[in-house]
Short mmCIF file of C-alpha atoms and ligand atoms in Angstrom, two decimals:
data_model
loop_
_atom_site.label_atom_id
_atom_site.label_comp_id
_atom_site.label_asym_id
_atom_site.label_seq_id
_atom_site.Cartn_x
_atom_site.Cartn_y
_atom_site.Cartn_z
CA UNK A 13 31.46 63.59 65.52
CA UNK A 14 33.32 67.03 66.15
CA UNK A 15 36.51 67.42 68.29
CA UNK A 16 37.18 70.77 69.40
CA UNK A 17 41.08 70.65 68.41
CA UNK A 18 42.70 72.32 70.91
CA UNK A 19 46.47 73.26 69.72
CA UNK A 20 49.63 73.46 71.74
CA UNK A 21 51.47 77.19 72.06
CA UNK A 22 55.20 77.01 71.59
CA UNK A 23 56.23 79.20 73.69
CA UNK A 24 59.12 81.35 72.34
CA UNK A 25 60.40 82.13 76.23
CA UNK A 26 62.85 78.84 76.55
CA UNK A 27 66.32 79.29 75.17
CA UNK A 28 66.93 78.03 72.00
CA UNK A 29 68.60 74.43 72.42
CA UNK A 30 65.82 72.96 74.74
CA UNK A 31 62.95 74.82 72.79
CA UNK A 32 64.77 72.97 69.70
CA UNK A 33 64.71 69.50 71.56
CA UNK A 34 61.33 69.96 72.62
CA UNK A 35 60.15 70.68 69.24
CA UNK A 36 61.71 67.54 68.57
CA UNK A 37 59.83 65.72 70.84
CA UNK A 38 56.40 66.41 69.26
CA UNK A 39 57.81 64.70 66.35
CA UNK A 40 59.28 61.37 66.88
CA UNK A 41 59.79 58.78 64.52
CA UNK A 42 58.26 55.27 65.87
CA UNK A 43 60.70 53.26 67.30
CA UNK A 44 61.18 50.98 64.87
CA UNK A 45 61.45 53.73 62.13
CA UNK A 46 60.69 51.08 59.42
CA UNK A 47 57.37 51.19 57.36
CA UNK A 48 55.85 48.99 57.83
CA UNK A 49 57.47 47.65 61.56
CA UNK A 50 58.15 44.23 59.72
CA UNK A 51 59.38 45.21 56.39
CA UNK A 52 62.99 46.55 56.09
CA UNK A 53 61.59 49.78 54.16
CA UNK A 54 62.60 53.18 55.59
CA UNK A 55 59.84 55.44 57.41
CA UNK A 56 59.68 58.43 54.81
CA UNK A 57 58.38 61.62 56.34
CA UNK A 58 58.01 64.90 54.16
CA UNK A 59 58.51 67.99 55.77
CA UNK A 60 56.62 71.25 53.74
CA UNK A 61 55.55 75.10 54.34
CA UNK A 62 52.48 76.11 52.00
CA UNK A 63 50.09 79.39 52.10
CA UNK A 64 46.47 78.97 53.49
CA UNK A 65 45.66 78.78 49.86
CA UNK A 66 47.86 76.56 48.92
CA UNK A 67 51.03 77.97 47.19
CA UNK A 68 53.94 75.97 48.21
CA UNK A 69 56.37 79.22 46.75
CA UNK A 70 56.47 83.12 46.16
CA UNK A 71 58.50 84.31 43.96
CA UNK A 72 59.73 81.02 43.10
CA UNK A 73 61.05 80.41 46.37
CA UNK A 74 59.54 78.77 49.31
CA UNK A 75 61.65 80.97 51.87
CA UNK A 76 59.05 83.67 51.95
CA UNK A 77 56.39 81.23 53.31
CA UNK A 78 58.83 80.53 56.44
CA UNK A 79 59.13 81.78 59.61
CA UNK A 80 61.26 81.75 62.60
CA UNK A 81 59.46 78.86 64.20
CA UNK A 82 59.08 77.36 60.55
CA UNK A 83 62.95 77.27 60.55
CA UNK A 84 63.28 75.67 64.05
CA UNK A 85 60.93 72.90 62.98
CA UNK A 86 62.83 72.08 59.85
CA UNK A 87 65.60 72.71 62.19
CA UNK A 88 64.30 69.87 64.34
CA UNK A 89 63.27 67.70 61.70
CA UNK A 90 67.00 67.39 60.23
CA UNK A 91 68.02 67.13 63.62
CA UNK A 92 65.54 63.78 63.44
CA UNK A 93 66.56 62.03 60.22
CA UNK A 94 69.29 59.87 58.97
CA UNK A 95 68.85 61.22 55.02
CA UNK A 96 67.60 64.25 53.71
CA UNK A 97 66.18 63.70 50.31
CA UNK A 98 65.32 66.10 48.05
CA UNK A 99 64.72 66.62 44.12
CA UNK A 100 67.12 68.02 42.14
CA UNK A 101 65.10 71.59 40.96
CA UNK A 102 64.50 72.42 44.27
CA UNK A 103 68.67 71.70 45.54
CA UNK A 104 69.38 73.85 42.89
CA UNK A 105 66.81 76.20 43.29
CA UNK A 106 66.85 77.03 46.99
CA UNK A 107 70.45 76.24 47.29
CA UNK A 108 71.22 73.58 49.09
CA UNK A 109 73.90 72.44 50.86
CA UNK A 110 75.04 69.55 52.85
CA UNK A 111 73.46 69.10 56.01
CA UNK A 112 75.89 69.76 58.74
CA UNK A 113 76.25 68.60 62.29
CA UNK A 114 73.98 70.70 64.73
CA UNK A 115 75.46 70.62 68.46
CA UNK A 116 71.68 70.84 69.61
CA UNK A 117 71.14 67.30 68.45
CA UNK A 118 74.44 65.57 69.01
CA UNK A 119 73.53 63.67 72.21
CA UNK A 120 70.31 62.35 70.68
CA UNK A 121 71.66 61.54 67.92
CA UNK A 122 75.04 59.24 69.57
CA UNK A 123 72.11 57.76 71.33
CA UNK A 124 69.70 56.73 68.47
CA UNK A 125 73.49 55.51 66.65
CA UNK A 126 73.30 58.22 63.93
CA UNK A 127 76.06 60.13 61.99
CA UNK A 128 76.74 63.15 63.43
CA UNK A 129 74.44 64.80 60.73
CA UNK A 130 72.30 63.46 57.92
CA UNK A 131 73.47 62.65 54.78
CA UNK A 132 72.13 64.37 51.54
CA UNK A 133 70.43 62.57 48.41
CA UNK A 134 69.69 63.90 45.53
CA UNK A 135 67.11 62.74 42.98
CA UNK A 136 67.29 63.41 39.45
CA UNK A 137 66.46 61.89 36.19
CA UNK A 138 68.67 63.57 34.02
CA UNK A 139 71.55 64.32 35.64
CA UNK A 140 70.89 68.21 35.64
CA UNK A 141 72.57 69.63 38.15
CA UNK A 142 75.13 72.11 37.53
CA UNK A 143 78.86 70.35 37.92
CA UNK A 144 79.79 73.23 40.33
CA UNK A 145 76.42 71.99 42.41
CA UNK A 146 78.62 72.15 45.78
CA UNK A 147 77.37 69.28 47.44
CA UNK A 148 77.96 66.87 44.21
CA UNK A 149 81.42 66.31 45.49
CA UNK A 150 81.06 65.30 49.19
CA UNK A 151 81.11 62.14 50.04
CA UNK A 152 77.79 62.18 52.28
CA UNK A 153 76.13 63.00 48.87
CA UNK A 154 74.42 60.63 46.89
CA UNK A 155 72.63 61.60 43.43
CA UNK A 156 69.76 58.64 43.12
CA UNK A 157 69.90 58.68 39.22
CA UNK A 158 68.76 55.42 36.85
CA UNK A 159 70.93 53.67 34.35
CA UNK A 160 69.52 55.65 31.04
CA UNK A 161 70.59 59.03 32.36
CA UNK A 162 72.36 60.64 29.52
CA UNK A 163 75.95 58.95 29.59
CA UNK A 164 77.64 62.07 29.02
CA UNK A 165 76.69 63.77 32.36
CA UNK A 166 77.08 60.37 33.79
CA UNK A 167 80.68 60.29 32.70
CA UNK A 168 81.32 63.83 33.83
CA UNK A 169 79.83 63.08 37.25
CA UNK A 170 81.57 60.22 37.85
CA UNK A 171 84.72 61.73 36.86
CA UNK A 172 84.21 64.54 39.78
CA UNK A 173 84.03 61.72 41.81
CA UNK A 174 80.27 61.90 42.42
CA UNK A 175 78.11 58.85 43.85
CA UNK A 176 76.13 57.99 41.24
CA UNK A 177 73.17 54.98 42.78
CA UNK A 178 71.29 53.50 39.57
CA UNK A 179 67.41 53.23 41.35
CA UNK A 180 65.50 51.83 38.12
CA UNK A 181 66.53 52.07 33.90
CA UNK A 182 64.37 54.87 32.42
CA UNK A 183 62.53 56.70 35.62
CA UNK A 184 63.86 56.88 39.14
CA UNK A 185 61.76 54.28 40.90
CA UNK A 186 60.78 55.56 44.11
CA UNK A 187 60.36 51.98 45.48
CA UNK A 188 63.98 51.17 44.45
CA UNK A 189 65.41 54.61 46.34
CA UNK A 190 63.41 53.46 49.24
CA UNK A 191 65.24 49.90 48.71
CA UNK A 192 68.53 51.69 48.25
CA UNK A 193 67.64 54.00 51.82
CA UNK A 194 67.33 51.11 53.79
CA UNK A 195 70.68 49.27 52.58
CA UNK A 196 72.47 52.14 53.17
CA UNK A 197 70.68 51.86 56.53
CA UNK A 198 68.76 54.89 55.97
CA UNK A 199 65.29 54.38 57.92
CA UNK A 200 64.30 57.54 58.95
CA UNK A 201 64.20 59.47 55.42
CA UNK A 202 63.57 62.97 55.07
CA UNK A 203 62.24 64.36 52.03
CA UNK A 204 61.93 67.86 51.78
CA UNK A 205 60.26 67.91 48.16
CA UNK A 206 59.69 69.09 46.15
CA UNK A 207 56.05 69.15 44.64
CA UNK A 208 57.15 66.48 41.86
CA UNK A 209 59.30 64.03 43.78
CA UNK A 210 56.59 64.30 46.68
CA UNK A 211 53.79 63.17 44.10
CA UNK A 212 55.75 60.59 42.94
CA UNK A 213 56.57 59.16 46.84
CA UNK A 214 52.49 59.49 47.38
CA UNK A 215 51.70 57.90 43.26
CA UNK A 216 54.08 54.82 44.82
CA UNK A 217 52.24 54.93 48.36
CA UNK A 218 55.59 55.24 50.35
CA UNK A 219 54.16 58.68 52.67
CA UNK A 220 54.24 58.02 55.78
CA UNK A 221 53.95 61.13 57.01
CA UNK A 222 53.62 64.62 56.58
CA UNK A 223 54.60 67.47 58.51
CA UNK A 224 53.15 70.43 56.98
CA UNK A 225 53.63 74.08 58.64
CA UNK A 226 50.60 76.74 57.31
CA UNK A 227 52.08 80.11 56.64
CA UNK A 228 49.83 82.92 57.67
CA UNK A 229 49.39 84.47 53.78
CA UNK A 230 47.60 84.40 50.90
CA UNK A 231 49.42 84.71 47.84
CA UNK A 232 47.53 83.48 44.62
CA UNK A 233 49.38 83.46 41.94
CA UNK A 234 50.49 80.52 39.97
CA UNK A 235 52.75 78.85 42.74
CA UNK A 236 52.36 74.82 42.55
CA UNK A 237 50.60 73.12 45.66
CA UNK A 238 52.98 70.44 47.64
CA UNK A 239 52.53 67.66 45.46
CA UNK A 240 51.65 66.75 42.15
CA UNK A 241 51.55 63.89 39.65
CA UNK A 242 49.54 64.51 36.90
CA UNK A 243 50.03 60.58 36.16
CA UNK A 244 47.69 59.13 38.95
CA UNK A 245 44.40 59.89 40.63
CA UNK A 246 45.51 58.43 44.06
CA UNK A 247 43.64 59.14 47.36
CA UNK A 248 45.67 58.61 50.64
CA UNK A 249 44.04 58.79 53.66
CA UNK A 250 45.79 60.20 56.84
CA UNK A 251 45.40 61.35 60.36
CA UNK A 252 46.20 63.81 62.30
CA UNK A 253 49.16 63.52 65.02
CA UNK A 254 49.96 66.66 66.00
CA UNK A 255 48.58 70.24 65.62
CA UNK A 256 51.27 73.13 66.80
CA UNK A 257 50.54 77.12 66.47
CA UNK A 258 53.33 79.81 67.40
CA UNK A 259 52.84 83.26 68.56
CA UNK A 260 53.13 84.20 64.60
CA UNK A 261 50.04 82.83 63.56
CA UNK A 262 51.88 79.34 61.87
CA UNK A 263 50.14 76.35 62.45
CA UNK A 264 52.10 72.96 62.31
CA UNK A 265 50.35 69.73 61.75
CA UNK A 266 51.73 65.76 61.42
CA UNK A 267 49.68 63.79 59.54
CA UNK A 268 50.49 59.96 59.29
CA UNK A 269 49.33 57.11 57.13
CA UNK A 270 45.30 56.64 57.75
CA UNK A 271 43.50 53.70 57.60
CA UNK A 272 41.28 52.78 54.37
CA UNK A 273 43.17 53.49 51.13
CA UNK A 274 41.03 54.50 47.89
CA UNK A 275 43.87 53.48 44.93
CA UNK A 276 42.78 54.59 41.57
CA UNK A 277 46.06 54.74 39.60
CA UNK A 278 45.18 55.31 36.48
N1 NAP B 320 57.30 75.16 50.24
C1 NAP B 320 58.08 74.12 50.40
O1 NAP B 320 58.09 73.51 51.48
C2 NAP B 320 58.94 73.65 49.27
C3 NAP B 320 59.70 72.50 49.44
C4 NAP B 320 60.49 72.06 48.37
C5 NAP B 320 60.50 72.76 47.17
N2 NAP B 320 59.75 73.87 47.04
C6 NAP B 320 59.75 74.57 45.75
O2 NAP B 320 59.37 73.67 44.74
C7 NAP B 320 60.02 74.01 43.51
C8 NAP B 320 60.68 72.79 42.90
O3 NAP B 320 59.78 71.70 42.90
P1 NAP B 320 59.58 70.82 41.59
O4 NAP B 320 58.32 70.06 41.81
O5 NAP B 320 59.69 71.69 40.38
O6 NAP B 320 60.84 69.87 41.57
P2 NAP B 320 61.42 68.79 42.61
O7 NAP B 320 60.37 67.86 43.08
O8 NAP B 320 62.29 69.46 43.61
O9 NAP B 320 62.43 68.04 41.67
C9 NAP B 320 61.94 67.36 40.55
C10 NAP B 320 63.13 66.76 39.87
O10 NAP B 320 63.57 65.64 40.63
C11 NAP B 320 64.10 64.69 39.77
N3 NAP B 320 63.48 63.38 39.94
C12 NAP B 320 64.13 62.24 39.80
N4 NAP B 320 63.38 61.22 40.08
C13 NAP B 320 62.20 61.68 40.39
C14 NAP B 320 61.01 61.03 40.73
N5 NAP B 320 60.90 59.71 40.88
N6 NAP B 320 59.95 61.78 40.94
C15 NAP B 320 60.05 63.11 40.83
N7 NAP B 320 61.18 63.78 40.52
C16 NAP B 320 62.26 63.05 40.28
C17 NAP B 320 63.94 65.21 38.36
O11 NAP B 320 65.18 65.80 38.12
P3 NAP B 320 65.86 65.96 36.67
O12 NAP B 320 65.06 66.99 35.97
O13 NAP B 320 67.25 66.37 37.00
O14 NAP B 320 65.80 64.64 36.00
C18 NAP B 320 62.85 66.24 38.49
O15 NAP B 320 62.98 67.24 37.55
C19 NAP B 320 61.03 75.09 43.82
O16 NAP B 320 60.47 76.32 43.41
C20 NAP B 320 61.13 75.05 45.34
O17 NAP B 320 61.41 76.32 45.84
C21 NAP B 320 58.97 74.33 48.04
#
């Protein structure tokens, strides 16, 4: 059976607070933003821009892809989530900084009892990020590391005064970060990728959703695709919450956890 999907215009009349807190609206975490409802686990949401064809970057970067209403959605999403997590190549390589309170969502935000902006956490293996990473240092930061990370850069980090949060001995075990989200009382996670950490969240079946905007471009190349794991041969299925377009030609989709699950980790 066919459904003729018919999409919802954002319309880019409204001023830019209420357009912000409708955009919002379209995507709410459930109530009980635990996954799932029972468990204590955090509901962990990605939030990515890709190419029609696929290309998650140009030029390295994903900032090309983007858009003004692109923006406003990851705007909204922040606005949304108690932790933004992200890997450590793409902190580094887009820049990152520490999220920072945005007037537009400080009402909802007293209401749902969240800090006044999301906290940051950084994943990484290795311990590569550059000392002079700015948000190492601030004490909404968190670098999600595991106890054989090379005790030299552990040292030095810890010395800057860095949290360091051991989630598993050799690898960073995405079910232990999404352990560590919840005691920190984390439940409405954030990732914003990138393509490796986001294969790893879907390898260890902890996507609940995915809120993927489709630029309007081709671009070939050899850009990676949103997530990959060369690992595991996983299948997730997922539906379809909500389609958006904007007057640019972007179309924003939800997609949360489906129902039958075809698991062939290898
Ligand atoms: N289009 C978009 O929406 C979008 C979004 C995000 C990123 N990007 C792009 O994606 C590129 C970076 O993506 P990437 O795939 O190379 O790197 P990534 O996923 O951002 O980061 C991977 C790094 O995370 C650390 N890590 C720690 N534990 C991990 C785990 N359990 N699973 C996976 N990674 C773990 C490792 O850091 P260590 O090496 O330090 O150990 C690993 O090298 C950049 O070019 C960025 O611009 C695009």
């Amino acid at each position: 059976m066919f459904h003729l999907q018919k999409a919802t215009q954002v319309t880019s009349g409204s001023d830019e607070a209420s357009m912000l807190r409708w955009l919002a609206a379209q995507y709410p975490y459930p109530p009980v933003p635990t996954s799932p409802p029972c468990l204590p686990r955090p509901y962990i949401r990605a939030n990515f821009v890709s190419s029609v064809d696929g290309a998650v970057t140009h030029d390295g970067k994903s900032g090309d892809l983007g858009g003004p209403g692109d923006r406003a959605v990851f705007r909204a999403l922040r606005g949304l989530a108690d932790v933004v997590m992200v890997g450590a190549r793409t902190a580094v390589a887009e820049g990152y900084r520490q999220p920072s309170p945005d007037a537009v969502f400080t009402e909802l935000r007293t209401q749902a009892e969240q800090t006044p902006a999301p906290a940051l956490a950084l994943l990484s293996r290795t311990l590569s990020i550059p000392a002079d990473y700015p948000p190492l240092t601030n004490p909404d930061t968190v670098v999600l590391t595991c106890r054989n990370a090379p005790e030299d850069q552990r040292r030095a980090f810890t010395d800057l005064g860095v949290t360091l949060v051991d989630c598993g001995e050799e690898e960073v075990d995405p079910t232990i970060v999404a352990d560590v989200c919840a005691e920190r009382g984390w439940r409405r996670v954030l990732c914003e990728g990138g393509p490796t950490l986001f294969g790893s969240l879907i390898t260890a079946d902890l996507v609940d959703e995915l809120c993927l905007t489709t630029s309007p471009h081709l671009v070939a190349g050899n850009a990676s695709r949103i997530a990959h794991d060369l690992a595991t041969n996983v299948m997730r299925p997922m539906r379809t919450a909500t389609v958006l377009t904007d007057d640019d030609g972007f179309v924003y989709t939800r997609w949360v956890r489906g129902g039958q699950d075809l698991d062939t980790v290898h």
